Short mmCIF file of N, CA, C and O in Angstrom, two decimals:
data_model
loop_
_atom_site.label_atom_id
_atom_site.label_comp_id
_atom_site.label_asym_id
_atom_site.label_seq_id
_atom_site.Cartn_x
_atom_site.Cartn_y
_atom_site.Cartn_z
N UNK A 719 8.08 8.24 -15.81
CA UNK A 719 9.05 9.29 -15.55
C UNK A 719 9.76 8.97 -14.25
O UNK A 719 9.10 8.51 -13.32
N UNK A 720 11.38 9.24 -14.10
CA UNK A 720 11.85 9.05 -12.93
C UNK A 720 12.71 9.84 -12.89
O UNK A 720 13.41 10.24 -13.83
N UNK A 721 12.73 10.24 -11.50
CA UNK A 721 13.28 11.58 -11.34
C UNK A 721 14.61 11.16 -10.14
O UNK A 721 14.32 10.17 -9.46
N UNK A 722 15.80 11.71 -9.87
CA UNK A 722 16.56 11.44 -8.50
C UNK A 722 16.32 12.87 -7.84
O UNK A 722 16.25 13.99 -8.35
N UNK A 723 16.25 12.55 -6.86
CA UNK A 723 16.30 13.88 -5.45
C UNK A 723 18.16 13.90 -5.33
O UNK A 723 18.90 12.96 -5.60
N UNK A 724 18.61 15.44 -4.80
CA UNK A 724 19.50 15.49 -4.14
C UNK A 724 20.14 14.35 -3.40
O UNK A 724 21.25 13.86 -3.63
N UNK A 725 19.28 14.03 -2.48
CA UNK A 725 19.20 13.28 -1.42
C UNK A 725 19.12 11.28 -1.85
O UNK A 725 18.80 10.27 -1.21
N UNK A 726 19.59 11.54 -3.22
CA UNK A 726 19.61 10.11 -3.84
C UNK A 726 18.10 8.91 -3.52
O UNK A 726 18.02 7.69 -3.32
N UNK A 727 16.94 10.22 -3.63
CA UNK A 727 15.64 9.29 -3.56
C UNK A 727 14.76 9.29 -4.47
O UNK A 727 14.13 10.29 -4.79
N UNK A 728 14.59 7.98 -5.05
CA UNK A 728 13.70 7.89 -6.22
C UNK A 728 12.71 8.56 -6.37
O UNK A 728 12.05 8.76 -5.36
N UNK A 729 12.14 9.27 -7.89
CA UNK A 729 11.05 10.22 -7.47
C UNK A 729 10.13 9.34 -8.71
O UNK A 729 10.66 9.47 -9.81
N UNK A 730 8.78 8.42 -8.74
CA UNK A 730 8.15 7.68 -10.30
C UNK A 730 7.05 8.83 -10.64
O UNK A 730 6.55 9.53 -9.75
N UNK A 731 6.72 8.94 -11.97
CA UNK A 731 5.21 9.18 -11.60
C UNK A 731 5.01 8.05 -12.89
O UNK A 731 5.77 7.88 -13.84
N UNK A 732 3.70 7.32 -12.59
CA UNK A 732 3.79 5.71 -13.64
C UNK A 732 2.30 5.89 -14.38
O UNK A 732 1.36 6.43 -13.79
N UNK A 733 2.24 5.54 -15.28
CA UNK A 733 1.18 4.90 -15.73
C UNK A 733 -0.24 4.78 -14.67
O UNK A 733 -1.32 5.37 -14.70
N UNK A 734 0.18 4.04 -14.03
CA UNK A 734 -1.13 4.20 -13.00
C UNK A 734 -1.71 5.14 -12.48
O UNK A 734 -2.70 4.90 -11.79
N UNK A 735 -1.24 6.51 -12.67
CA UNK A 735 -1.49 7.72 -11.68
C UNK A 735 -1.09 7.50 -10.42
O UNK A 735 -1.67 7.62 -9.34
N UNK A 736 -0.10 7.19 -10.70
CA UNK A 736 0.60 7.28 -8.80
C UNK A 736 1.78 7.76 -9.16
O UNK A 736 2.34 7.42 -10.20
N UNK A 737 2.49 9.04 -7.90
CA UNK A 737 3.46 9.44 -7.61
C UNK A 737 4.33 8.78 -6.98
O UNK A 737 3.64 8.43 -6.02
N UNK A 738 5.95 8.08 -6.69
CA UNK A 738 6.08 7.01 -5.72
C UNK A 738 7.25 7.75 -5.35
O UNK A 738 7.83 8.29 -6.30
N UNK A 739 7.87 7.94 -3.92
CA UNK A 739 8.47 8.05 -3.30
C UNK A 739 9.61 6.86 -3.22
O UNK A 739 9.02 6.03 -2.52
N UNK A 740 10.66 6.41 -3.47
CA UNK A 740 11.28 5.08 -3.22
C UNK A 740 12.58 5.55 -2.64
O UNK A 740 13.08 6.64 -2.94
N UNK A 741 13.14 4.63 -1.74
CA UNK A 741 14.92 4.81 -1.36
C UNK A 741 15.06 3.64 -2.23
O UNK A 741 14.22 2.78 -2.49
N UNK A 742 16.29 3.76 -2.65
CA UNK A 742 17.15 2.45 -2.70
C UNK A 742 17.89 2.02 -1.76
O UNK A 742 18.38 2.61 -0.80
N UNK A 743 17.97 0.44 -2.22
CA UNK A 743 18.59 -0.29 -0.93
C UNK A 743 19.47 -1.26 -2.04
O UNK A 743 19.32 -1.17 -3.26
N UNK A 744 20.35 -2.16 -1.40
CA UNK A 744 21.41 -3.25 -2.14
C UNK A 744 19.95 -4.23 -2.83
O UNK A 744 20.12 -4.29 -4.04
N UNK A 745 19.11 -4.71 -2.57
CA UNK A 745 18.14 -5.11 -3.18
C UNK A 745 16.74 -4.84 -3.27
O UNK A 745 15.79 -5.32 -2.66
N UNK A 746 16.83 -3.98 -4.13
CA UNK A 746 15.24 -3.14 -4.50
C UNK A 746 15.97 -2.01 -3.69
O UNK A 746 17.06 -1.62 -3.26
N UNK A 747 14.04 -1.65 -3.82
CA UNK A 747 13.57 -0.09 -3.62
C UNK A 747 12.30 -0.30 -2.37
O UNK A 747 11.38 -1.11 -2.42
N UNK A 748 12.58 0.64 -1.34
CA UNK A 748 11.86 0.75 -0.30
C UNK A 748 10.73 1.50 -0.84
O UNK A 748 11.25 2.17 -1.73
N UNK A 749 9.64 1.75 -0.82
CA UNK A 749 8.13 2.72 -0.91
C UNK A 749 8.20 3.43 0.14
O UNK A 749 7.54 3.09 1.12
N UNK A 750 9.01 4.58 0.20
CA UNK A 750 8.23 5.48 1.33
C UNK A 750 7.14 6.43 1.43
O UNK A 750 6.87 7.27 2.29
N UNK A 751 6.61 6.11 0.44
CA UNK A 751 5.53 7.71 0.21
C UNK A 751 4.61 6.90 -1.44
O UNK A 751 5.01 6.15 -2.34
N UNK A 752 3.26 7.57 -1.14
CA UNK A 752 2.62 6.98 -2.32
C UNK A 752 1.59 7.65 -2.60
O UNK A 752 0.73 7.53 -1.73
N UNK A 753 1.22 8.51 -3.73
CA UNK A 753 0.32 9.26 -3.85
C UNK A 753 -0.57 9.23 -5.36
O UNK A 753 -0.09 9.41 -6.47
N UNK A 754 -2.11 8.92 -4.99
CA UNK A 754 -3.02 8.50 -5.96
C UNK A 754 -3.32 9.75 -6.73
O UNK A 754 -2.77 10.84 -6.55
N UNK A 755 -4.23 9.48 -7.61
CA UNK A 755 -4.81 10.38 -7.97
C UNK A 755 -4.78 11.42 -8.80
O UNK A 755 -5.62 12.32 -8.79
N UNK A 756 -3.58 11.34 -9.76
CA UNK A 756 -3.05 12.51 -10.64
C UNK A 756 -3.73 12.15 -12.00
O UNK A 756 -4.11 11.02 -12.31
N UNK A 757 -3.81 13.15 -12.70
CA UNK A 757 -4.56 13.24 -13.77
C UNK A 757 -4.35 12.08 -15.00
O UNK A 757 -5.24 11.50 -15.62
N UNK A 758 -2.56 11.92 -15.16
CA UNK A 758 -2.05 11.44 -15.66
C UNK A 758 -2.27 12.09 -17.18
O UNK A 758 -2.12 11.46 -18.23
N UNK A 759 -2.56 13.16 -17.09
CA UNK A 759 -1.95 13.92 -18.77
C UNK A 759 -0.65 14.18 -18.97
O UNK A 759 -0.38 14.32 -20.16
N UNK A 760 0.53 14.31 -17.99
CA UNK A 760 1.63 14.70 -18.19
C UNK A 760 2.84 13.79 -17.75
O UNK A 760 3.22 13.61 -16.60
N UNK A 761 3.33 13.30 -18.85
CA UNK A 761 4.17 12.29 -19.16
C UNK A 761 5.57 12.57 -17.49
O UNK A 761 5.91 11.85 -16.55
N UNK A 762 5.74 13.21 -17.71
CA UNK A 762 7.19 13.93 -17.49
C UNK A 762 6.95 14.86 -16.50
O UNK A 762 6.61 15.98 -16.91
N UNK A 763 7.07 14.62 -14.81
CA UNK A 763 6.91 15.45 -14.21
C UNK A 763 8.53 16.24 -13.46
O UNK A 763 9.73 15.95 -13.49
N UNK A 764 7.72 17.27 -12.85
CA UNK A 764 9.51 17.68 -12.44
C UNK A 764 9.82 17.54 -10.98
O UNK A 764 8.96 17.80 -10.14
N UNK A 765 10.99 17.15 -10.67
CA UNK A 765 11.19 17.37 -8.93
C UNK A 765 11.90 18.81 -8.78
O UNK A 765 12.53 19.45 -9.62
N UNK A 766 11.66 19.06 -7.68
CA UNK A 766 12.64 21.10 -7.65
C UNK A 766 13.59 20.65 -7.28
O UNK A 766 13.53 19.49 -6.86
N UNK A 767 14.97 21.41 -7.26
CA UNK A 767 16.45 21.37 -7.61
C UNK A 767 16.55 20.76 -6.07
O UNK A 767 17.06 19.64 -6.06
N UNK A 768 16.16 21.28 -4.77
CA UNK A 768 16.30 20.88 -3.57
C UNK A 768 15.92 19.69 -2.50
O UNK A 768 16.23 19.42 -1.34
N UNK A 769 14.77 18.88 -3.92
CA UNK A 769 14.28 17.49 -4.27
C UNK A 769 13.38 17.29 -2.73
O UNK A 769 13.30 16.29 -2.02
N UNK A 770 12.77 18.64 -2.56
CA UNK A 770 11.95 18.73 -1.75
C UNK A 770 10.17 18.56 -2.50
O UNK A 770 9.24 18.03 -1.90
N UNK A 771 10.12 18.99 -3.51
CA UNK A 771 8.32 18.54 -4.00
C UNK A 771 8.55 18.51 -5.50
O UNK A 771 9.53 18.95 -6.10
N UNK A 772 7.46 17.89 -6.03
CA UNK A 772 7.15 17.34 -7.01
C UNK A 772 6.22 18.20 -7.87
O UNK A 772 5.30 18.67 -7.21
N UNK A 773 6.22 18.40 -8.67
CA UNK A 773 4.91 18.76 -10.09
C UNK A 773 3.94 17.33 -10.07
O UNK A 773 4.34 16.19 -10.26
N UNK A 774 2.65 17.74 -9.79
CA UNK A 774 1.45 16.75 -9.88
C UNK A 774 0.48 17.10 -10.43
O UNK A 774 -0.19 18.09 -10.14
N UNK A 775 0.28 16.26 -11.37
CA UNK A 775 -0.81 16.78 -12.42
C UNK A 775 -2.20 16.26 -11.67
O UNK A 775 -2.57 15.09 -11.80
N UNK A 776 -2.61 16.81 -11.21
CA UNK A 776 -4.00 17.28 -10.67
C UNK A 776 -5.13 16.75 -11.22
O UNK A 776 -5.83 15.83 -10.79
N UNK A 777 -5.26 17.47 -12.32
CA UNK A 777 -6.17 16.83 -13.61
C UNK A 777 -5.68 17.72 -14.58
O UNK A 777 -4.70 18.38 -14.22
N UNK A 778 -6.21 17.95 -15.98
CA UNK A 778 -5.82 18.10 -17.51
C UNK A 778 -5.62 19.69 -17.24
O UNK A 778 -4.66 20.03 -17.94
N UNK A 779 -6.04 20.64 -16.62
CA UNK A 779 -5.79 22.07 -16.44
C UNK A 779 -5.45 22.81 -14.90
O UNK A 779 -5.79 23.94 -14.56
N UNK A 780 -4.64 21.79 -14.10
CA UNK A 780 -3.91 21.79 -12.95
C UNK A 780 -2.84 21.04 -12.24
O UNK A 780 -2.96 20.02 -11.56
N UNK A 781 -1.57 21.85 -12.59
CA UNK A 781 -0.44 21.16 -11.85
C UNK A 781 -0.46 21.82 -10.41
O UNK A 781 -0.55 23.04 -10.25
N UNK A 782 -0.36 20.83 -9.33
CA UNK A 782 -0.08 21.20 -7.99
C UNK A 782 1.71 20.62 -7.39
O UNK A 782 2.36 19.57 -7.39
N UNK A 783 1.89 22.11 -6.92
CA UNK A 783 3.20 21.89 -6.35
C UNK A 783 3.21 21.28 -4.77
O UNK A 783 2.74 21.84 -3.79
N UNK A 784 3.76 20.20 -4.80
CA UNK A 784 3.50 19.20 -3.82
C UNK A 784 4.76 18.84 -3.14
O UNK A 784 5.76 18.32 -3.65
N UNK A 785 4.51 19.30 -1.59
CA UNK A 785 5.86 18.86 -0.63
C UNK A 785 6.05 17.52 -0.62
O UNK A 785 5.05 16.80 -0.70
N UNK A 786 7.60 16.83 -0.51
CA UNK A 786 7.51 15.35 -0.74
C UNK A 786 7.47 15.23 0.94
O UNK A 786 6.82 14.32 1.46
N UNK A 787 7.97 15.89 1.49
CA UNK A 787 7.89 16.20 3.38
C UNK A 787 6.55 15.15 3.72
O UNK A 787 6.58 14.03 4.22
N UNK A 788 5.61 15.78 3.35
CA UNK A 788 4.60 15.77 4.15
C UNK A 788 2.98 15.71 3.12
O UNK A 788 1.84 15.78 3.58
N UNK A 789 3.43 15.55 1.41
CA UNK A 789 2.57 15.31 0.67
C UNK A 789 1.35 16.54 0.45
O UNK A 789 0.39 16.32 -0.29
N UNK A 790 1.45 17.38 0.91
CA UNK A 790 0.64 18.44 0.70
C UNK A 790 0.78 19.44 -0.16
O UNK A 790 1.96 19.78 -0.21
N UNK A 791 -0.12 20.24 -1.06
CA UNK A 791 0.03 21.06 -2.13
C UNK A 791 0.64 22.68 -1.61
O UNK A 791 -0.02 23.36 -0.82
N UNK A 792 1.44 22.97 -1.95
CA UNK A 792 2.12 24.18 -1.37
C UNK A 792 1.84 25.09 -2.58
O UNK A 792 2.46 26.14 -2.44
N UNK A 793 1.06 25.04 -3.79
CA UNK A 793 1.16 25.69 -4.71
C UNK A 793 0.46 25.02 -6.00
O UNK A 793 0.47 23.80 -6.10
N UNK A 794 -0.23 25.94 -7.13
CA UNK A 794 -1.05 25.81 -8.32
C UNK A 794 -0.88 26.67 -9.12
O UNK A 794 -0.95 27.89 -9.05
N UNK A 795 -0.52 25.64 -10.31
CA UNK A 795 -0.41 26.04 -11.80
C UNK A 795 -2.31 25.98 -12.42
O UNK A 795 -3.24 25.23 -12.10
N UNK A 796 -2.27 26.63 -12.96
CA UNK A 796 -4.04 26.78 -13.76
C UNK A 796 -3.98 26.94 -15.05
O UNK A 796 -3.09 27.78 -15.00
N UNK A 797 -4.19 26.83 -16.19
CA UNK A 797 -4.50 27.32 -17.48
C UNK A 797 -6.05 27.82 -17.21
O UNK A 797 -6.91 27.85 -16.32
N UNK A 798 -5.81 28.20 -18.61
CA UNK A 798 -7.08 29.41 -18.76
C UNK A 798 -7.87 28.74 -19.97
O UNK A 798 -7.82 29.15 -21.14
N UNK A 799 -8.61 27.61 -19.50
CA UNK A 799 -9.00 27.28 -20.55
C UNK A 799 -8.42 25.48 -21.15
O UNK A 799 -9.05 24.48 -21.50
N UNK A 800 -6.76 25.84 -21.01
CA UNK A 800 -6.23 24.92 -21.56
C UNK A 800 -6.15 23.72 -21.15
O UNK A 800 -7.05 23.25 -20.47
N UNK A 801 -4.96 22.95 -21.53
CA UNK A 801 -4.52 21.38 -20.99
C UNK A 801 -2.75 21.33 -21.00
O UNK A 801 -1.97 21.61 -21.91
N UNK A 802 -2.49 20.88 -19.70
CA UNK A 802 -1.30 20.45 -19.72
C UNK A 802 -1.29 18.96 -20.35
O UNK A 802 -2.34 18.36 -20.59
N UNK A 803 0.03 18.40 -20.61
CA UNK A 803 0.68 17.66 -21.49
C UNK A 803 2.15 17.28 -21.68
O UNK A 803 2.96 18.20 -21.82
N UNK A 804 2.55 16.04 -21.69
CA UNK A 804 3.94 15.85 -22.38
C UNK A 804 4.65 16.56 -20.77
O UNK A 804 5.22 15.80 -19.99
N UNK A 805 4.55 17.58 -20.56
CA UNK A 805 6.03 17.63 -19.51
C UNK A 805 5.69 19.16 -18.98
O UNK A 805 5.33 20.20 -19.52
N UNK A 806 6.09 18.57 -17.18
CA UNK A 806 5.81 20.13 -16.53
C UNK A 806 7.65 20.04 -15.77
O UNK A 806 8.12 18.94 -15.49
N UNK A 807 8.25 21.01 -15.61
CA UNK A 807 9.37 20.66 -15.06
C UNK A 807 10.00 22.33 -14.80
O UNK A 807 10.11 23.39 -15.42
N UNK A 808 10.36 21.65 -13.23
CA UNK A 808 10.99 22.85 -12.96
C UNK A 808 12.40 23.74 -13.32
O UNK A 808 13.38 23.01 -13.47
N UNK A 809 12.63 25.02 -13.47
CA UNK A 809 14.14 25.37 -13.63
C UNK A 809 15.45 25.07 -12.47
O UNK A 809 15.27 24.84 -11.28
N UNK A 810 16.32 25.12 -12.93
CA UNK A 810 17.43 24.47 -12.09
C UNK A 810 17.60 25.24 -10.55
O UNK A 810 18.25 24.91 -9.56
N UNK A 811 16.73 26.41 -10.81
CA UNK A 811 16.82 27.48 -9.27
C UNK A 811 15.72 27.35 -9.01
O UNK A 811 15.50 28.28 -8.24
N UNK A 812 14.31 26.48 -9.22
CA UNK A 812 13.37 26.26 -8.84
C UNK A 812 12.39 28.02 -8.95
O UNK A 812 11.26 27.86 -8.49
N UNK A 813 12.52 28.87 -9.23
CA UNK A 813 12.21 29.64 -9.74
C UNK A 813 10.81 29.76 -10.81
O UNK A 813 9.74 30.36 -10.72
N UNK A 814 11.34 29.01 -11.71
CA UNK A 814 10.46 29.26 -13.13
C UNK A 814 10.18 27.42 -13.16
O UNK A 814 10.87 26.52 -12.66
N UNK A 815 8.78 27.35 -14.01
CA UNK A 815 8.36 26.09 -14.63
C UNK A 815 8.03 26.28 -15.90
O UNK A 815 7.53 27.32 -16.34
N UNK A 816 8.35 25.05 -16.67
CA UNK A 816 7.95 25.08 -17.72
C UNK A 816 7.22 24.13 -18.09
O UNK A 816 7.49 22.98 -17.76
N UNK A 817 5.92 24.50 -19.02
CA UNK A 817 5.00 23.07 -19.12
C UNK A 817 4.74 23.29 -20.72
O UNK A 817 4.67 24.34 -21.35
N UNK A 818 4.63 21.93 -21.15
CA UNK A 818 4.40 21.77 -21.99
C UNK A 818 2.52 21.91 -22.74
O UNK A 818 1.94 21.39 -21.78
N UNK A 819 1.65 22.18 -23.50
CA UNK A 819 0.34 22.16 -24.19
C UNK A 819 -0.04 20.45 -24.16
O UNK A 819 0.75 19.56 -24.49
N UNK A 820 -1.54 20.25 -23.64
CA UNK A 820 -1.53 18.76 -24.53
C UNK A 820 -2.84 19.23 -25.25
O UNK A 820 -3.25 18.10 -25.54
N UNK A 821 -3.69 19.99 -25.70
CA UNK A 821 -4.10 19.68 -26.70
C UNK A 821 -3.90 19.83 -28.18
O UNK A 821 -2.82 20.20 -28.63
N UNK A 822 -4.81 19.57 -28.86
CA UNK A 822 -4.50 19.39 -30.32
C UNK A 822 -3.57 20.69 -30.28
O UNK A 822 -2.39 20.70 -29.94
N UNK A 823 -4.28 21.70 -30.65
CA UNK A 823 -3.89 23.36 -31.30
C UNK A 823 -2.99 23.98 -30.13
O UNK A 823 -2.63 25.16 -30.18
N UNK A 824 -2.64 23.07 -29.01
CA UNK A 824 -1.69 23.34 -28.09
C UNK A 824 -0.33 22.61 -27.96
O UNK A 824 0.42 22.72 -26.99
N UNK A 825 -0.09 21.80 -29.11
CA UNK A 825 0.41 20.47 -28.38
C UNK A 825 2.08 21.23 -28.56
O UNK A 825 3.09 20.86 -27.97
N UNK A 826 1.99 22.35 -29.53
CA UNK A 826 3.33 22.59 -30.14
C UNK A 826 3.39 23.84 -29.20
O UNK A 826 3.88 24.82 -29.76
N UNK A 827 3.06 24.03 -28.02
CA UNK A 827 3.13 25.44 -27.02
C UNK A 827 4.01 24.93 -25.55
O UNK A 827 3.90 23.90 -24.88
N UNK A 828 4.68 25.83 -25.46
CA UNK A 828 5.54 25.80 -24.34
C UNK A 828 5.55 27.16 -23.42
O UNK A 828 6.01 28.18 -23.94
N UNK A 829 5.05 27.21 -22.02
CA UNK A 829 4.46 28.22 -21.51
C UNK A 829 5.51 27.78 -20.10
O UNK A 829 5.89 26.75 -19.53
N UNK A 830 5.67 29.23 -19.99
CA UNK A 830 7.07 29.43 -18.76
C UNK A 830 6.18 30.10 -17.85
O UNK A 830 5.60 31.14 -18.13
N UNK A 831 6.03 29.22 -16.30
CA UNK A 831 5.39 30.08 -15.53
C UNK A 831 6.16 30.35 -14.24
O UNK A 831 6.84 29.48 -13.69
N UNK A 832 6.05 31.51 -13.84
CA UNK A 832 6.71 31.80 -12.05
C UNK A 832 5.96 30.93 -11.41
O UNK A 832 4.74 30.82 -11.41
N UNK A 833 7.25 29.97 -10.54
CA UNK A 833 6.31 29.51 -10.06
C UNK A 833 5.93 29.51 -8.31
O UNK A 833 6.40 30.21 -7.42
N UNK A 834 5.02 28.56 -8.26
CA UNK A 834 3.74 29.07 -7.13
C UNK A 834 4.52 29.65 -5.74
O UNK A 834 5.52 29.09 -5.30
N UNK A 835 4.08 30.53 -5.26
CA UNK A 835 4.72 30.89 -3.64
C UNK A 835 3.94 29.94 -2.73
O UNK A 835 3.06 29.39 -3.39
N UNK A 836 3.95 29.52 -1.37
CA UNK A 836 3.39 28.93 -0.41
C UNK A 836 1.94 29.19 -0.82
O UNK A 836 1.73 30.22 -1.48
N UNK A 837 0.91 28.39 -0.52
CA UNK A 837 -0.49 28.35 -0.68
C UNK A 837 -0.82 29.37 -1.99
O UNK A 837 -1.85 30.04 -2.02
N UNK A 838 0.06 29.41 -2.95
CA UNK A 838 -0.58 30.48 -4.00
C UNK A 838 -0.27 30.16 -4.98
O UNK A 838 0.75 29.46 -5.02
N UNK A 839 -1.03 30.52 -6.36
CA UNK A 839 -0.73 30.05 -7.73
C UNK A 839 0.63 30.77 -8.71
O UNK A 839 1.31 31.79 -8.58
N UNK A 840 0.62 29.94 -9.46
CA UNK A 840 1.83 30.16 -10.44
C UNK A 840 0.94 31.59 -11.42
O UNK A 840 -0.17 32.13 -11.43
N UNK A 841 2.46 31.69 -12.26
CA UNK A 841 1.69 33.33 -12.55
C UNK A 841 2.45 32.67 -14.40
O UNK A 841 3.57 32.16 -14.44
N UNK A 842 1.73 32.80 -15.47
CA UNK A 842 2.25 33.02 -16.53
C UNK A 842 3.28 33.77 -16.86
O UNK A 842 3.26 34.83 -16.23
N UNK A 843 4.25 33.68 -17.64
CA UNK A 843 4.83 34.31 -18.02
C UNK A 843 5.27 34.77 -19.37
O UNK A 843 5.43 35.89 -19.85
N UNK A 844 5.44 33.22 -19.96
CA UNK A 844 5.67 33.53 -21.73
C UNK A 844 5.57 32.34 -21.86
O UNK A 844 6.07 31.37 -21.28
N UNK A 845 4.53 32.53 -23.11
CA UNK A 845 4.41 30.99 -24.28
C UNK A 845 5.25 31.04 -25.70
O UNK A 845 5.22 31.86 -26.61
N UNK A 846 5.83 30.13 -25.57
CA UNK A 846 6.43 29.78 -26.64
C UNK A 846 5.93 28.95 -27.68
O UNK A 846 4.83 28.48 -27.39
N UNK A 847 6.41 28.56 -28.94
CA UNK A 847 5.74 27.89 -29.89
C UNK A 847 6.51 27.19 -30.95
O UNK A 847 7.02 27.86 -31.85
N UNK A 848 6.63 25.92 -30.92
CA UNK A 848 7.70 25.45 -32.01
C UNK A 848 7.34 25.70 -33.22
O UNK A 848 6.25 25.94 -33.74
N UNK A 849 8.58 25.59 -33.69
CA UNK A 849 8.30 25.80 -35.22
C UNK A 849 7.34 24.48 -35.92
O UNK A 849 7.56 23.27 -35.83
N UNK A 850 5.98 25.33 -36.78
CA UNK A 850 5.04 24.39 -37.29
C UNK A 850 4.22 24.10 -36.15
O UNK A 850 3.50 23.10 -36.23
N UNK A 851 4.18 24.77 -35.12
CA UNK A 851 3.65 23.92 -34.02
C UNK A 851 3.96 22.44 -33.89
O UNK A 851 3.08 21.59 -33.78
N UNK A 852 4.82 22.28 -33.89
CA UNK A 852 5.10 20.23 -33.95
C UNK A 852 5.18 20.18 -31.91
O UNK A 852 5.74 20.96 -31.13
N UNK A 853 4.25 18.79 -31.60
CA UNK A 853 4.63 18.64 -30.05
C UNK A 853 5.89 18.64 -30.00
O UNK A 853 6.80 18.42 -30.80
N UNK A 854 5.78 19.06 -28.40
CA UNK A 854 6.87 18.30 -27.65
C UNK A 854 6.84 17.16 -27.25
O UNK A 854 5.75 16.61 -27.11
N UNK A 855 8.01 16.50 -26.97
CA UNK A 855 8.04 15.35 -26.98
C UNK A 855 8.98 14.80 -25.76
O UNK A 855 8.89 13.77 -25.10
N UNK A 856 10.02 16.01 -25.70
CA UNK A 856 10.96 15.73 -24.23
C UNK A 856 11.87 16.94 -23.68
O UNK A 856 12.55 16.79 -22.66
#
């Protein structure tokens, strides 16, 4: 997944479970920032409209809202039970998130949450459900 910041700065999250921070330059990409450790259930993460933090999948039933500033969690998404999957991404006013289900009997659920204030969790709001339950995919 690659995301651009406002501020024209690369946002990865890869295969490896790493988040990558990059500038571009006339040849390549600088690494300014590098962060281990994400669950890697969720394909598709989101940057907020002000391309100040990132959606980080935590592990399979926690996205943490993460300053790109200074790398620290300013905020948590939780299921009750469940698994994120396929895609967490923020709304264009940074406001609302939307994440996608990854398990089986979840995979076709799409759940809109408020999201997190400073040091506090995201709040549910409404799940949605494709038709047939078929995943999402993008």
């Amino acid at each position: 997944c690659v995301r651009f910041t406002p501020q024209c700065t690369l946002v990865t999250a890869a295969r490896d479970n790493a988040v990558r921070l990059c500038r571009l330059r006339d040849k390549g990409a600088a690494v300014l920032s590098h962060m281990d450790h994400r669950g890697g259930a969720v394909d598709v993460l989101g940057v907020s409209g002000d391309g100040g933090k990132v959606l980080f999948d935590k592990d399979a039933g926690r996205l943490d809202v993460v300053s790109l500033a200074d790398e620290r969690s300013v905020g948590s998404l939780q299921t009750s039970g469940g698994r994120f999957g396929g895609l967490a991404l923020f709304s264009p006013d940074d406001a609302l998130i939307l994440t996608a289900g990854g398990e089986a009997d979840q995979r076709g659920e799409l759940t809109v949450w408020e999201a997190a204030q400073a040091g506090g969790r995201g709040a549910e709001r409404r799940r949605l459900m494709t038709r047939g339950g078929q995943p999402v995919t993008c």
